[in-house]
mmCIF file of C-alpha atoms in Angstrom:
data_model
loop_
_atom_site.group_PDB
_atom_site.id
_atom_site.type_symbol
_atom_site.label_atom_id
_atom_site.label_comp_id
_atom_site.label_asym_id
_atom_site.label_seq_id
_atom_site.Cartn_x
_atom_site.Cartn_y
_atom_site.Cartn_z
ATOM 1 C CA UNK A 5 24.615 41.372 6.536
ATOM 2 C CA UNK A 6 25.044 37.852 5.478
ATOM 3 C CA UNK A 7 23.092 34.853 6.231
ATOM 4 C CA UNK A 8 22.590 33.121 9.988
ATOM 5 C CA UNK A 9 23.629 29.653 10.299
ATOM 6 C CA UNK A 10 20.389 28.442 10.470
ATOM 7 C CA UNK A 11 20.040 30.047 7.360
ATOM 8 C CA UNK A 12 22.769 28.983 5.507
ATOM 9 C CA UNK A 13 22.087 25.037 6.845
ATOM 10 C CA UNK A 14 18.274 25.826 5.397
ATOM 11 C CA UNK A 15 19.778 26.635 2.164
ATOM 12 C CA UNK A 16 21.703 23.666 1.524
ATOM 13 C CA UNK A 17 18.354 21.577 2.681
ATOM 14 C CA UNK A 18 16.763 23.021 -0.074
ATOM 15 C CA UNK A 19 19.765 22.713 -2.533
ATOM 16 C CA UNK A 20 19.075 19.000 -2.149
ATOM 17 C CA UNK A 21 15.625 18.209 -1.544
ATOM 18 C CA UNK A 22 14.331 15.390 -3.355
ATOM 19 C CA UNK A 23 10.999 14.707 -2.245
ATOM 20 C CA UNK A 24 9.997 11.938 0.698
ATOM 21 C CA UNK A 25 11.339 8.593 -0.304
ATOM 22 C CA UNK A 26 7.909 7.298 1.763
ATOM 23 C CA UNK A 27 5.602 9.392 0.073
ATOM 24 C CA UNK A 28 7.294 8.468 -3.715
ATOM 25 C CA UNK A 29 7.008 5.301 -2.775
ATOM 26 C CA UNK A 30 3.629 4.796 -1.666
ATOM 27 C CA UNK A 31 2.420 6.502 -5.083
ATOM 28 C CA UNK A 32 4.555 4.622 -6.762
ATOM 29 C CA UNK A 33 2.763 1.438 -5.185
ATOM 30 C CA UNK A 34 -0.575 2.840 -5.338
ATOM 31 C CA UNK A 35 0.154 2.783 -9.295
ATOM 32 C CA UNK A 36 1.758 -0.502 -9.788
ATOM 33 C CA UNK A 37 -1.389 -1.579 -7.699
ATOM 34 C CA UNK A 38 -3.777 0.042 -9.862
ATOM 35 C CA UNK A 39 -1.791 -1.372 -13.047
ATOM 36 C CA UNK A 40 -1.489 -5.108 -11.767
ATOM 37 C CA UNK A 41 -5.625 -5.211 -10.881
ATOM 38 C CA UNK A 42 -6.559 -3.700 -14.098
ATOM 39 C CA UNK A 43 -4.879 -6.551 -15.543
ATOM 40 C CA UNK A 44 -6.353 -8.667 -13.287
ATOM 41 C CA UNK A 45 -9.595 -9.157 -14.474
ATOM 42 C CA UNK A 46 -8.836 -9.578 -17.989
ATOM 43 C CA UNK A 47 -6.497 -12.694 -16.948
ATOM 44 C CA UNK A 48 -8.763 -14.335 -15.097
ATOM 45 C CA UNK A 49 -10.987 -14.888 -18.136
ATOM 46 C CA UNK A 50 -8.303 -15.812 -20.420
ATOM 47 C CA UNK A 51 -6.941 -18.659 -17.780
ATOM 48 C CA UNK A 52 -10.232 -20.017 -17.512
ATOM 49 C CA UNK A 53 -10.915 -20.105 -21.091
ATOM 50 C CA UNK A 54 -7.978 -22.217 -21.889
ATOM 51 C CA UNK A 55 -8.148 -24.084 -18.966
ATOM 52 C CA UNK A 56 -12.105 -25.925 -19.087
ATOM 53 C CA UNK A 57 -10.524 -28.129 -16.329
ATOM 54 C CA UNK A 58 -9.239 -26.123 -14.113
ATOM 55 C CA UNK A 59 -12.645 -23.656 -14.512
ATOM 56 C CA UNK A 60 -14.462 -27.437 -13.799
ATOM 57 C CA UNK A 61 -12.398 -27.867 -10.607
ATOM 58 C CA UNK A 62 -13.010 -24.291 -9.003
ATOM 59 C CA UNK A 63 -14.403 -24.219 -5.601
ATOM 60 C CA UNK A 64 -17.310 -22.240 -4.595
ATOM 61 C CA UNK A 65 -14.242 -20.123 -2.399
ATOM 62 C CA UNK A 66 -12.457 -19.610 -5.868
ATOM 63 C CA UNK A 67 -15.205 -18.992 -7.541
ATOM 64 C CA UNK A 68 -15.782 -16.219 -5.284
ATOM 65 C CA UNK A 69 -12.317 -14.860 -6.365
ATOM 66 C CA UNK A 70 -12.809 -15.262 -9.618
ATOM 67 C CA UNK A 71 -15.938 -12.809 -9.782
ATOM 68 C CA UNK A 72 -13.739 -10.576 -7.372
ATOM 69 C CA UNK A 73 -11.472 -10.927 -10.255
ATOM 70 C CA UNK A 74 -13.688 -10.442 -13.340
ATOM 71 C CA UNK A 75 -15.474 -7.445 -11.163
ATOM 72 C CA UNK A 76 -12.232 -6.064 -10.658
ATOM 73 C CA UNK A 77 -11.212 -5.572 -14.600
ATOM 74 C CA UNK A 78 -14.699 -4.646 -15.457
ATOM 75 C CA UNK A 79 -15.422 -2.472 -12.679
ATOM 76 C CA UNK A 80 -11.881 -0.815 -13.444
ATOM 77 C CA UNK A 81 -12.417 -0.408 -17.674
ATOM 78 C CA UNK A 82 -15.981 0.706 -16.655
ATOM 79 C CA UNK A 83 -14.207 3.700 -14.507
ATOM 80 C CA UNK A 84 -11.916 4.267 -17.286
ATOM 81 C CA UNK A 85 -13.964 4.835 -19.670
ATOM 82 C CA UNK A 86 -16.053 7.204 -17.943
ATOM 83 C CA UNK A 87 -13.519 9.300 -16.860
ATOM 84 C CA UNK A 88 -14.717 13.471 -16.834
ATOM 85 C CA UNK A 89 -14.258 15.478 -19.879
ATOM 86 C CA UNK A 90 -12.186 18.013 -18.924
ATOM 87 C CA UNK A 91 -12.787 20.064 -21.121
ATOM 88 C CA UNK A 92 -16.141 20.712 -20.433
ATOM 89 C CA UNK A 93 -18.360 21.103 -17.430
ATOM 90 C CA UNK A 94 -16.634 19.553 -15.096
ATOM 91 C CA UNK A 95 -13.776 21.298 -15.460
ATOM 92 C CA UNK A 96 -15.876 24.578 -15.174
ATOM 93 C CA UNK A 97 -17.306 23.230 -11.873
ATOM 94 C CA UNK A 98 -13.196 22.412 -10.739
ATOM 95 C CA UNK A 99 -12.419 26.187 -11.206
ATOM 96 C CA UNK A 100 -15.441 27.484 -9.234
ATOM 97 C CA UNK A 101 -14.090 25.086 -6.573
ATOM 98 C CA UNK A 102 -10.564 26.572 -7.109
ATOM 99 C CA UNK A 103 -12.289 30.261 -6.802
ATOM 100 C CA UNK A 104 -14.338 29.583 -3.785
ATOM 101 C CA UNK A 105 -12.721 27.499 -1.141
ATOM 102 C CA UNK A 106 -9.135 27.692 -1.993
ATOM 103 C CA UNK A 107 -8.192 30.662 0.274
ATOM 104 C CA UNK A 108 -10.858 32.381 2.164
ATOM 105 C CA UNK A 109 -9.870 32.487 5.154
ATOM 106 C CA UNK A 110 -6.164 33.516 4.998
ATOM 107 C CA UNK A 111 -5.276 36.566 6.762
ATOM 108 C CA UNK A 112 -2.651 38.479 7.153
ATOM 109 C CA UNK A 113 -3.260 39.691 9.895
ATOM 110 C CA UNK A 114 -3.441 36.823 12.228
ATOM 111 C CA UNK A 115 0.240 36.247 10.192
ATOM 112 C CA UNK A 116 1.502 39.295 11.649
ATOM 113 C CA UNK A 117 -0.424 39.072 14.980
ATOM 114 C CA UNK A 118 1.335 35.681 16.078
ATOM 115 C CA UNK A 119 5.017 37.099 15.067
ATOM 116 C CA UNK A 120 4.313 40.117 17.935
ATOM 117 C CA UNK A 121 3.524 37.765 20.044
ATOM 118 C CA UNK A 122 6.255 36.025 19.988
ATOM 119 C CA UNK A 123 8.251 39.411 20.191
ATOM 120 C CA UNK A 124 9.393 40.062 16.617
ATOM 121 C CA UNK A 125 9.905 43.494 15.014
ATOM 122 C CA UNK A 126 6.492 42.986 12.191
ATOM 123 C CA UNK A 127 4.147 45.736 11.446
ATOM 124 C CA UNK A 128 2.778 44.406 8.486
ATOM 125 C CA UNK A 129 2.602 40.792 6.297
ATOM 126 C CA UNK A 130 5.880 42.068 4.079
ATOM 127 C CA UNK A 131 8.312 42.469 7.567
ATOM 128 C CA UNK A 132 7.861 38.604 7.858
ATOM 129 C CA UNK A 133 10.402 38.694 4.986
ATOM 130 C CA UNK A 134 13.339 40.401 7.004
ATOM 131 C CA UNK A 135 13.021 38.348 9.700
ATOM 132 C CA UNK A 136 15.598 35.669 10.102
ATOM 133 C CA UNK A 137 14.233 32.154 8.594
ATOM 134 C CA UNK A 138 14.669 30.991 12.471
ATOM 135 C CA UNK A 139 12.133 33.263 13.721
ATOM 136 C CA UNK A 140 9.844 32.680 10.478
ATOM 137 C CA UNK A 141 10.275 28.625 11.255
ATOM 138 C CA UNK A 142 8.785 29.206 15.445
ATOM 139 C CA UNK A 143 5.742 30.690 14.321
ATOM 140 C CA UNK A 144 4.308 28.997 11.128
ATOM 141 C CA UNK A 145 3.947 25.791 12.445
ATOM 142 C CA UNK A 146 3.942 22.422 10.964
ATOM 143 C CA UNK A 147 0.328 21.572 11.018
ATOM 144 C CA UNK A 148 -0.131 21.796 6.986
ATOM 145 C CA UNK A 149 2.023 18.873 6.261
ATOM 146 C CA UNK A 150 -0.617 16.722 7.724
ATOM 147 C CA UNK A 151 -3.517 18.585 8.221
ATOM 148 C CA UNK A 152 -4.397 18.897 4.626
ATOM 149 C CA UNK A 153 -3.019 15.773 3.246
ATOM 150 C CA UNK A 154 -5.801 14.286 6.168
ATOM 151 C CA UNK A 155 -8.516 16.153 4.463
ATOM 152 C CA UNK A 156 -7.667 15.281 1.043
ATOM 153 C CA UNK A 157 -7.336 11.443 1.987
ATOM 154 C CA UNK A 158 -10.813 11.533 3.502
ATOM 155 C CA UNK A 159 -12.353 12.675 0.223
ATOM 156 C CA UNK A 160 -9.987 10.154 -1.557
ATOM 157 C CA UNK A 161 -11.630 7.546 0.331
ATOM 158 C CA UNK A 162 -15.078 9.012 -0.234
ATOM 159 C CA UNK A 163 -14.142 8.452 -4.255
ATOM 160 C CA UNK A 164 -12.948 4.944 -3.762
ATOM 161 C CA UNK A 165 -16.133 4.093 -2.084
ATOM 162 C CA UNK A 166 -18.703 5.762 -4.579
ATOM 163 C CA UNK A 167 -16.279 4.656 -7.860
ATOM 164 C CA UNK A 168 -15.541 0.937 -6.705
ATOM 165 C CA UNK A 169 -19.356 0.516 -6.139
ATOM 166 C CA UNK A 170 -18.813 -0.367 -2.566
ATOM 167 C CA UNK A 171 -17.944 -3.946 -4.044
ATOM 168 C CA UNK A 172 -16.562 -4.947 -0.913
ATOM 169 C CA UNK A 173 -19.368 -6.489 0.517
ATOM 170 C CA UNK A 174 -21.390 -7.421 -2.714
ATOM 171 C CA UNK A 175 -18.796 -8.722 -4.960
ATOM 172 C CA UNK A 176 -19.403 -12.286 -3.639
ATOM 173 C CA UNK A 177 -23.438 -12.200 -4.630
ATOM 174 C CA UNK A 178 -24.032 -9.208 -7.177
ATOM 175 C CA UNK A 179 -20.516 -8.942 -8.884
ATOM 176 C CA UNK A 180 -20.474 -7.033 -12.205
ATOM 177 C CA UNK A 181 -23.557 -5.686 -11.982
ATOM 178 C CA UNK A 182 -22.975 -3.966 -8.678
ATOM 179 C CA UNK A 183 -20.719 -1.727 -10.054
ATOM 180 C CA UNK A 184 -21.814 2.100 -9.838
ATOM 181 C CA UNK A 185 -23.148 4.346 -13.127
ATOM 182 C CA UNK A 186 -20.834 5.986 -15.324
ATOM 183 C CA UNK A 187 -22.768 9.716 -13.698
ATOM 184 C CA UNK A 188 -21.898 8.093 -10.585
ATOM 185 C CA UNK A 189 -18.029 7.963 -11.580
ATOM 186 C CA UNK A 190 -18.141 11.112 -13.598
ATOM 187 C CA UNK A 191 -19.556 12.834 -10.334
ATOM 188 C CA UNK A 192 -16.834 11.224 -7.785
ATOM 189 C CA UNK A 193 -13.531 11.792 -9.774
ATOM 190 C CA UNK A 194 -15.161 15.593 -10.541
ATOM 191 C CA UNK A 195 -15.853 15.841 -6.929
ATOM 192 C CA UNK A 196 -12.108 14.844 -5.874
ATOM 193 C CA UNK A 197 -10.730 16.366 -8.193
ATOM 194 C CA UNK A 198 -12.020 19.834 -6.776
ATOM 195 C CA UNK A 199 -11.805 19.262 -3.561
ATOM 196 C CA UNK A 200 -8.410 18.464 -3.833
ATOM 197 C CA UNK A 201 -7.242 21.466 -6.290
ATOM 198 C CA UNK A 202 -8.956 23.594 -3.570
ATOM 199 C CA UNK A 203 -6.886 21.942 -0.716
ATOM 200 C CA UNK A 204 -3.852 22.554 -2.813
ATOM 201 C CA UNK A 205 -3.964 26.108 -3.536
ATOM 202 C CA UNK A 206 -5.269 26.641 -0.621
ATOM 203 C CA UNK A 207 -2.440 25.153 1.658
ATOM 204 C CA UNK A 208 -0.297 26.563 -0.886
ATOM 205 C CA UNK A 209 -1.567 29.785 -0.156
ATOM 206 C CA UNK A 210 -0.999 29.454 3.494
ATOM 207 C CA UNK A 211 2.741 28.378 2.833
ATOM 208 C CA UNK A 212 3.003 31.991 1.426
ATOM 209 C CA UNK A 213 1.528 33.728 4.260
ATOM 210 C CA UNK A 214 3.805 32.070 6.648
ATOM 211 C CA UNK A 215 6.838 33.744 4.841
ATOM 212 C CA UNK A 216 5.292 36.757 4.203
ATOM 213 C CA UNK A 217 3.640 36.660 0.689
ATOM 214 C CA UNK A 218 -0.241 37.559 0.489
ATOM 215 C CA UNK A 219 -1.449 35.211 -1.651
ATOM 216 C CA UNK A 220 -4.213 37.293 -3.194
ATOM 217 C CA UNK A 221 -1.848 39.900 -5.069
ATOM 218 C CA UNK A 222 -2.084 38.931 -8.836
ATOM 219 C CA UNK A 223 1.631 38.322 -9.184
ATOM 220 C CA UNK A 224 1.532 35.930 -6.054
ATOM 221 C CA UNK A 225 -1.647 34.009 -7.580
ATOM 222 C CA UNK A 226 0.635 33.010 -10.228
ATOM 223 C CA UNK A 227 3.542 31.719 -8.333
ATOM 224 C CA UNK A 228 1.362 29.589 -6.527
ATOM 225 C CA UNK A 229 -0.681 27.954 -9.718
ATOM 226 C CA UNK A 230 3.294 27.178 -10.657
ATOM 227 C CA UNK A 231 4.150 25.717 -7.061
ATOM 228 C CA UNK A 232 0.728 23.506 -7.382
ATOM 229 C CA UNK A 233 2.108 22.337 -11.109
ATOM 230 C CA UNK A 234 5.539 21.087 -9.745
ATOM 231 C CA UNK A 235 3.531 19.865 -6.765
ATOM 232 C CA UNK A 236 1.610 17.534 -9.094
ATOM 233 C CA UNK A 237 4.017 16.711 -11.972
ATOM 234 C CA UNK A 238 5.228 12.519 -11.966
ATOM 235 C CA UNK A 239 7.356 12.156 -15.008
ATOM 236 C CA UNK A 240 10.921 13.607 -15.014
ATOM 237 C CA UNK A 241 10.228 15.500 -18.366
ATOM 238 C CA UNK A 242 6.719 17.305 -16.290
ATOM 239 C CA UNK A 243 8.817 18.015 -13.185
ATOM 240 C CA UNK A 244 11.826 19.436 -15.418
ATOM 241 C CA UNK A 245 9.202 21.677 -16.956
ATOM 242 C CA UNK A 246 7.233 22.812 -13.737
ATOM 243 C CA UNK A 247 10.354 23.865 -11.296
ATOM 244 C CA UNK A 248 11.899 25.846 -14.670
ATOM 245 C CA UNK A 249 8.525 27.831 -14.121
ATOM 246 C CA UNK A 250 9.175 28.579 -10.617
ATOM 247 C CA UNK A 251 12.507 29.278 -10.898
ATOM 248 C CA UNK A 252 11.565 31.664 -13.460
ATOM 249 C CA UNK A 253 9.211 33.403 -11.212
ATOM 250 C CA UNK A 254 11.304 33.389 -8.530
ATOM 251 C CA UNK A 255 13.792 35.096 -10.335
ATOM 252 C CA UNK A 256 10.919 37.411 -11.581
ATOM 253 C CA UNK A 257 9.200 38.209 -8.167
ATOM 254 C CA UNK A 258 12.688 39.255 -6.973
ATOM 255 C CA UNK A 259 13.354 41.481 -9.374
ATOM 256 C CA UNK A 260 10.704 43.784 -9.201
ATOM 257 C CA UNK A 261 9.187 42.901 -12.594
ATOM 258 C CA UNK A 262 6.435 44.923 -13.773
ATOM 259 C CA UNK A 263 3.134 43.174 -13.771
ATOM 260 C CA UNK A 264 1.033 46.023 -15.500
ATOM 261 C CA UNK A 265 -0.967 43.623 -18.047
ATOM 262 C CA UNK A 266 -1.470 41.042 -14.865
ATOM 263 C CA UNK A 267 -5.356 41.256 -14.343
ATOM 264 C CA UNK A 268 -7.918 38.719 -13.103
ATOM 265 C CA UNK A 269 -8.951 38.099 -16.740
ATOM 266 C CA UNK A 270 -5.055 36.371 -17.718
ATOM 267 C CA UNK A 271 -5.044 34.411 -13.848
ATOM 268 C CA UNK A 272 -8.348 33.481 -14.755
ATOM 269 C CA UNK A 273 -7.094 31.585 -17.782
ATOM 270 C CA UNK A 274 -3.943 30.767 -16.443
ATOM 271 C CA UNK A 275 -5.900 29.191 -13.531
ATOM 272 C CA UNK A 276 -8.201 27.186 -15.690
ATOM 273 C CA UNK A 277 -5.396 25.588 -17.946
ATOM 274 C CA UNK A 278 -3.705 24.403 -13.898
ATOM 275 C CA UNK A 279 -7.229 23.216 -12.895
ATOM 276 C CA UNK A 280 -7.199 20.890 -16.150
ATOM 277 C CA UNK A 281 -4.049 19.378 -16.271
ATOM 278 C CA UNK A 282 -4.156 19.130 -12.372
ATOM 279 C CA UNK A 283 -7.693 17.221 -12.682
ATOM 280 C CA UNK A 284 -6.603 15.145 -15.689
ATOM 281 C CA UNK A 285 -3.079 13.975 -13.325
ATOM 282 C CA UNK A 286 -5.356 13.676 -10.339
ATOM 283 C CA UNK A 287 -7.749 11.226 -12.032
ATOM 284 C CA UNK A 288 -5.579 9.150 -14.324
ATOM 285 C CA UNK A 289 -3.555 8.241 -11.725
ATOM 286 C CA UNK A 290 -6.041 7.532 -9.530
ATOM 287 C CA UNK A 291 -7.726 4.863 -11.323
ATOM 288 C CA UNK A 292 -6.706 2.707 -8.330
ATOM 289 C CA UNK A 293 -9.538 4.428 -6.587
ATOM 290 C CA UNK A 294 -11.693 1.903 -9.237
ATOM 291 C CA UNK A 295 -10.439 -1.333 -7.774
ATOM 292 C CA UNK A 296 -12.826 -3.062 -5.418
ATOM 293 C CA UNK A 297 -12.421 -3.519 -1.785
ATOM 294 C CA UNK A 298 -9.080 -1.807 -1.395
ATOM 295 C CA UNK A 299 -10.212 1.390 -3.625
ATOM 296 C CA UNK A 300 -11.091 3.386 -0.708
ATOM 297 C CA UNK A 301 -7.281 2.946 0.732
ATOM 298 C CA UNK A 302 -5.937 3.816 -2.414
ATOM 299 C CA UNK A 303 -8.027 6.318 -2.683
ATOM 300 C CA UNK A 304 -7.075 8.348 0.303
ATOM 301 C CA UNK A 305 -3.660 7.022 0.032
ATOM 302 C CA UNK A 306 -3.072 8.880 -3.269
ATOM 303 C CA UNK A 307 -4.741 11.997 -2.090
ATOM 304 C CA UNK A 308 -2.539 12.186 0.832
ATOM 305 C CA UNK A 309 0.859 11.627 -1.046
ATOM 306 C CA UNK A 310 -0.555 14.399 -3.734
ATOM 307 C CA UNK A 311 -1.230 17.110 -0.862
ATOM 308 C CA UNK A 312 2.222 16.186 0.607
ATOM 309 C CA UNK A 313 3.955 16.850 -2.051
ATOM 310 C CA UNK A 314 2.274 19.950 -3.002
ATOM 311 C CA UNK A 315 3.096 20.932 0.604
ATOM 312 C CA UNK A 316 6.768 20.182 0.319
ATOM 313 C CA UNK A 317 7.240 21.820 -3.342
ATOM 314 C CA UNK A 318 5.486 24.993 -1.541
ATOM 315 C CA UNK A 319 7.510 24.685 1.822
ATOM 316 C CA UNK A 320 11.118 24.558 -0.619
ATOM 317 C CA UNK A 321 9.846 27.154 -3.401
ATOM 318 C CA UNK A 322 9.104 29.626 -0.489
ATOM 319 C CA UNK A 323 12.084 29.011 1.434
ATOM 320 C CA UNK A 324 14.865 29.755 -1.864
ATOM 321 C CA UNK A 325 12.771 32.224 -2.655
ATOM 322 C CA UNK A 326 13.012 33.950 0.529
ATOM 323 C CA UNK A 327 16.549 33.162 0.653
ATOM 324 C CA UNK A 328 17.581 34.657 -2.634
ATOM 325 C CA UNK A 329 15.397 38.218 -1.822
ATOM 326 C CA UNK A 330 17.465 38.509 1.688
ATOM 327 C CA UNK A 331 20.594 37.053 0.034
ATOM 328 C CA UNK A 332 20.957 37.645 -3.756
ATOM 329 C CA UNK A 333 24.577 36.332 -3.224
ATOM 330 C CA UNK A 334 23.300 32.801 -2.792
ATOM 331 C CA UNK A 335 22.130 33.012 -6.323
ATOM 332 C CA UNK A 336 24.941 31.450 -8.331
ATOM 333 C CA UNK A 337 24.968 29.391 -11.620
ATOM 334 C CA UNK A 338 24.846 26.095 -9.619
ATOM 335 C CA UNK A 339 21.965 26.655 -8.063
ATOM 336 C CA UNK A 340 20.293 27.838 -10.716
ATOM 337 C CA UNK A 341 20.416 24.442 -11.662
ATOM 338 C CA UNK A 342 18.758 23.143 -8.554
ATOM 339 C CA UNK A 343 15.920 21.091 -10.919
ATOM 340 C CA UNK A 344 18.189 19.540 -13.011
ATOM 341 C CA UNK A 345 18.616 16.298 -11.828
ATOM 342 C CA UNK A 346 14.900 15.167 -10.841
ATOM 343 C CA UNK A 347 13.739 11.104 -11.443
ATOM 344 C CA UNK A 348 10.290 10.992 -12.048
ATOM 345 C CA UNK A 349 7.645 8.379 -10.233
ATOM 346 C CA UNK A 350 5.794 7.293 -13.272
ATOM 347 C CA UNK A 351 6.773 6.580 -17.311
ATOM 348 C CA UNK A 352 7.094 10.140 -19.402
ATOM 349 C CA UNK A 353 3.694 9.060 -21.738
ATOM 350 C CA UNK A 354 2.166 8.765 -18.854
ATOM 351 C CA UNK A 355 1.978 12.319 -17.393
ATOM 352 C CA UNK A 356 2.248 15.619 -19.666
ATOM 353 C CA UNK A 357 4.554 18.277 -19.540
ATOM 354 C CA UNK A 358 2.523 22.198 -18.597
ATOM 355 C CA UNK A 359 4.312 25.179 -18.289
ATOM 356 C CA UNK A 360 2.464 27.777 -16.818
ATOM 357 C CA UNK A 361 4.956 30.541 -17.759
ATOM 358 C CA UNK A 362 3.909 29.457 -21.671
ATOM 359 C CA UNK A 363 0.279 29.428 -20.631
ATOM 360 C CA UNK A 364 0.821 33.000 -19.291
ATOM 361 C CA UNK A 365 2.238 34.372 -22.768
ATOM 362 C CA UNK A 366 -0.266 33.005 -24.660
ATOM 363 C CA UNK A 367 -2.727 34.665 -21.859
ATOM 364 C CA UNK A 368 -1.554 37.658 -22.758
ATOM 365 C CA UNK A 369 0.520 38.339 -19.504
ATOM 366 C CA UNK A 370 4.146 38.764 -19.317
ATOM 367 C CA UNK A 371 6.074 36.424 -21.419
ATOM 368 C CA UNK A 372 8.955 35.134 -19.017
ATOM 369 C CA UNK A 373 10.356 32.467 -21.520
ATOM 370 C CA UNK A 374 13.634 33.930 -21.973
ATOM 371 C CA UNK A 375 15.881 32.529 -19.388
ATOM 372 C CA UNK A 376 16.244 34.497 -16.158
ATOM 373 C CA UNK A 377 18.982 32.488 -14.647
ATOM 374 C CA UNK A 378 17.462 30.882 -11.377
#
């Protein structure tokens, strides 16, 4: 039997799914943002230098801005340069995060439990897979898409506040010196940074249920480290790099591939090489969070466009994966191409390339570099 309709239509969605043009742009703002007040600062103090007269004629209302100003570039180097090491502790303390929170609480069951209700044929999680995408689409829902981006905004915002000092209301009297510690910053880009890798695999996880993967079998664990990657990945050379990875796995999973030397010990590694290049994205392009008085909207801002488009690389890599198990006959060289032709939202120096296929190999897991063809 061949594909429904609906089916076919939700193929050819996926086939050319680009992201949200809102959500690219608002991240794309948030960094130009970020960018233009770092510069800020350091301007103000080279206008006023060569200017005596002009410093001579400032108002007690510029004068105002101007500290805003010279808070703003200090406050935003001081952030810089305290950014976590992540190779270290805090990274260790982002993994523990990723371990803990990111999917207790998934079940199965309650998977399978709202399909009878609804009168479909499903005895167990893996008969969510036969079902027609239709009947899969009434019953998951569409509460992750904001749900979780909601939660991951509010600790965005909680960042902004502890990173920009709460300079809102002192920049006018303290300035400078009312910026927070360097602990302080180390502790609040940690702190996001784990919150929001739990979020992400966690709502990732989810995703999988809702089409009938369990998201603790090793294999599955895996997938969605590579789903979080793509979610994640701004430059055109990182996203090129992350999809290959699911595609690859996709093509994998469907095949049956034998997963024999797949054990906690290689998705623990695996999983710790995500959680740093995930942390190191998450912070460097949230430097905005650093920028006084309008940190805390960046802040959540960021967060939110992060989680939604971890949510919409998990909603699309789910769907064609679903597809092509049901309907190998969809899989054909052109849509094996189906990451080709991706622009990405930032400059290619500033984000880095991961593969977590190459991080499995050198793990010691499968080695999946070899092209599969989807």
């Amino acid at each position: 039997m061949g594909p429904s309709e609906y089916e076919l239509e939700a193929w050819e969605a996926v086939q050319r799914f680009k992201g949200r043009p809102l959500s690219q742009g608002m991240r794309w703002a948030g960094d130009k943002a970020a960018d233009g007040f770092a510069a800020l600062g350091d301007n103000a103090d080279k206008f006023l230098e060569s200017h005596p007269k002009a410093e001579l004629a400032v108002s007690r209302g510029k004068e105002v801005a101007t500290k805003g100003a010279k808070a703003i570039g200090t406050g935003f180097r001081k952030a810089a340069s305290a950014l976590p090491d992540w190779s270290g502790e805090a990274i260790e303390a982002t993994k523990r995060s990723l371990t803990r929170i990111s999917r207790a609480g998934l079940s199965p069951r309650r998977v399978v439990g709202r399909h009878k209700k609804r009168g479909h044929e499903v005895s167990r999680l893996a008969d969510v897979r036969r079902l027609d995408l239709e009947q899969i689409d009434e019953v998951r829902g569409r509460g992750a898409s904001w749900y979780y981006p909601a939660l991951a905004a509010l600790s965005g915002a909680g960042a902004g506040f502890v990173i920009s000092g709460s300079e809102l209301a002192v920049i006018p009297s303290a300035g400078v010196a009312a910026a927070p510690s360097g602990g302080a910053i180390v502790g609040a880009f940690a702190g996001d940074a784990a919150i929001v890798l739990g979020l992400s695999s966690r709502v990732v996880g989810q995703v999988a249920l809702n089409y009938g993967y369990d998201p603790e079998d090793p294999a599955e664990k895996l997938f969605i480290l590579s789903v979080v990657n793509a979610g994640t990945a701004m430059s055109a050379t990182a996203k090129t790099a992350a999809m290959a990875d699911v595609s690859r796995l996709t093509q994998a999973l469907v095949r049956g591939k034998t997963w024999a030397v797949l054990n906690e010990s290689v998705i623990s590694k695996v999983s710790q090489q995500v959680a740093k290049v995930f942390s190191f994205r998450l912070t460097k392009k949230g430097l905005g969070k650093a920028i006084p008085a309008i940190g805390i909207v960046v802040g959540g801002a960021f967060n939110w466009t992060t989680l939604e488009s971890i949510v919409d690389a998990a909603d699309v890599a789910y769907r064609r994966r679903l597809l092509i198990e049901k309907y190998p006959q969809l899989q054909t060289e052109d849509s094996s191409a189906w990451f080709s032709d991706i622009e990405g939202d930032v400059a290619e120096d500033a984000d880095q390339a991961f593969s977590v296929i190459d991080e499995l190999a050198d793990a010691g897991g499968p080695d999946l570099r070899e092209p599969q063809g989807g």
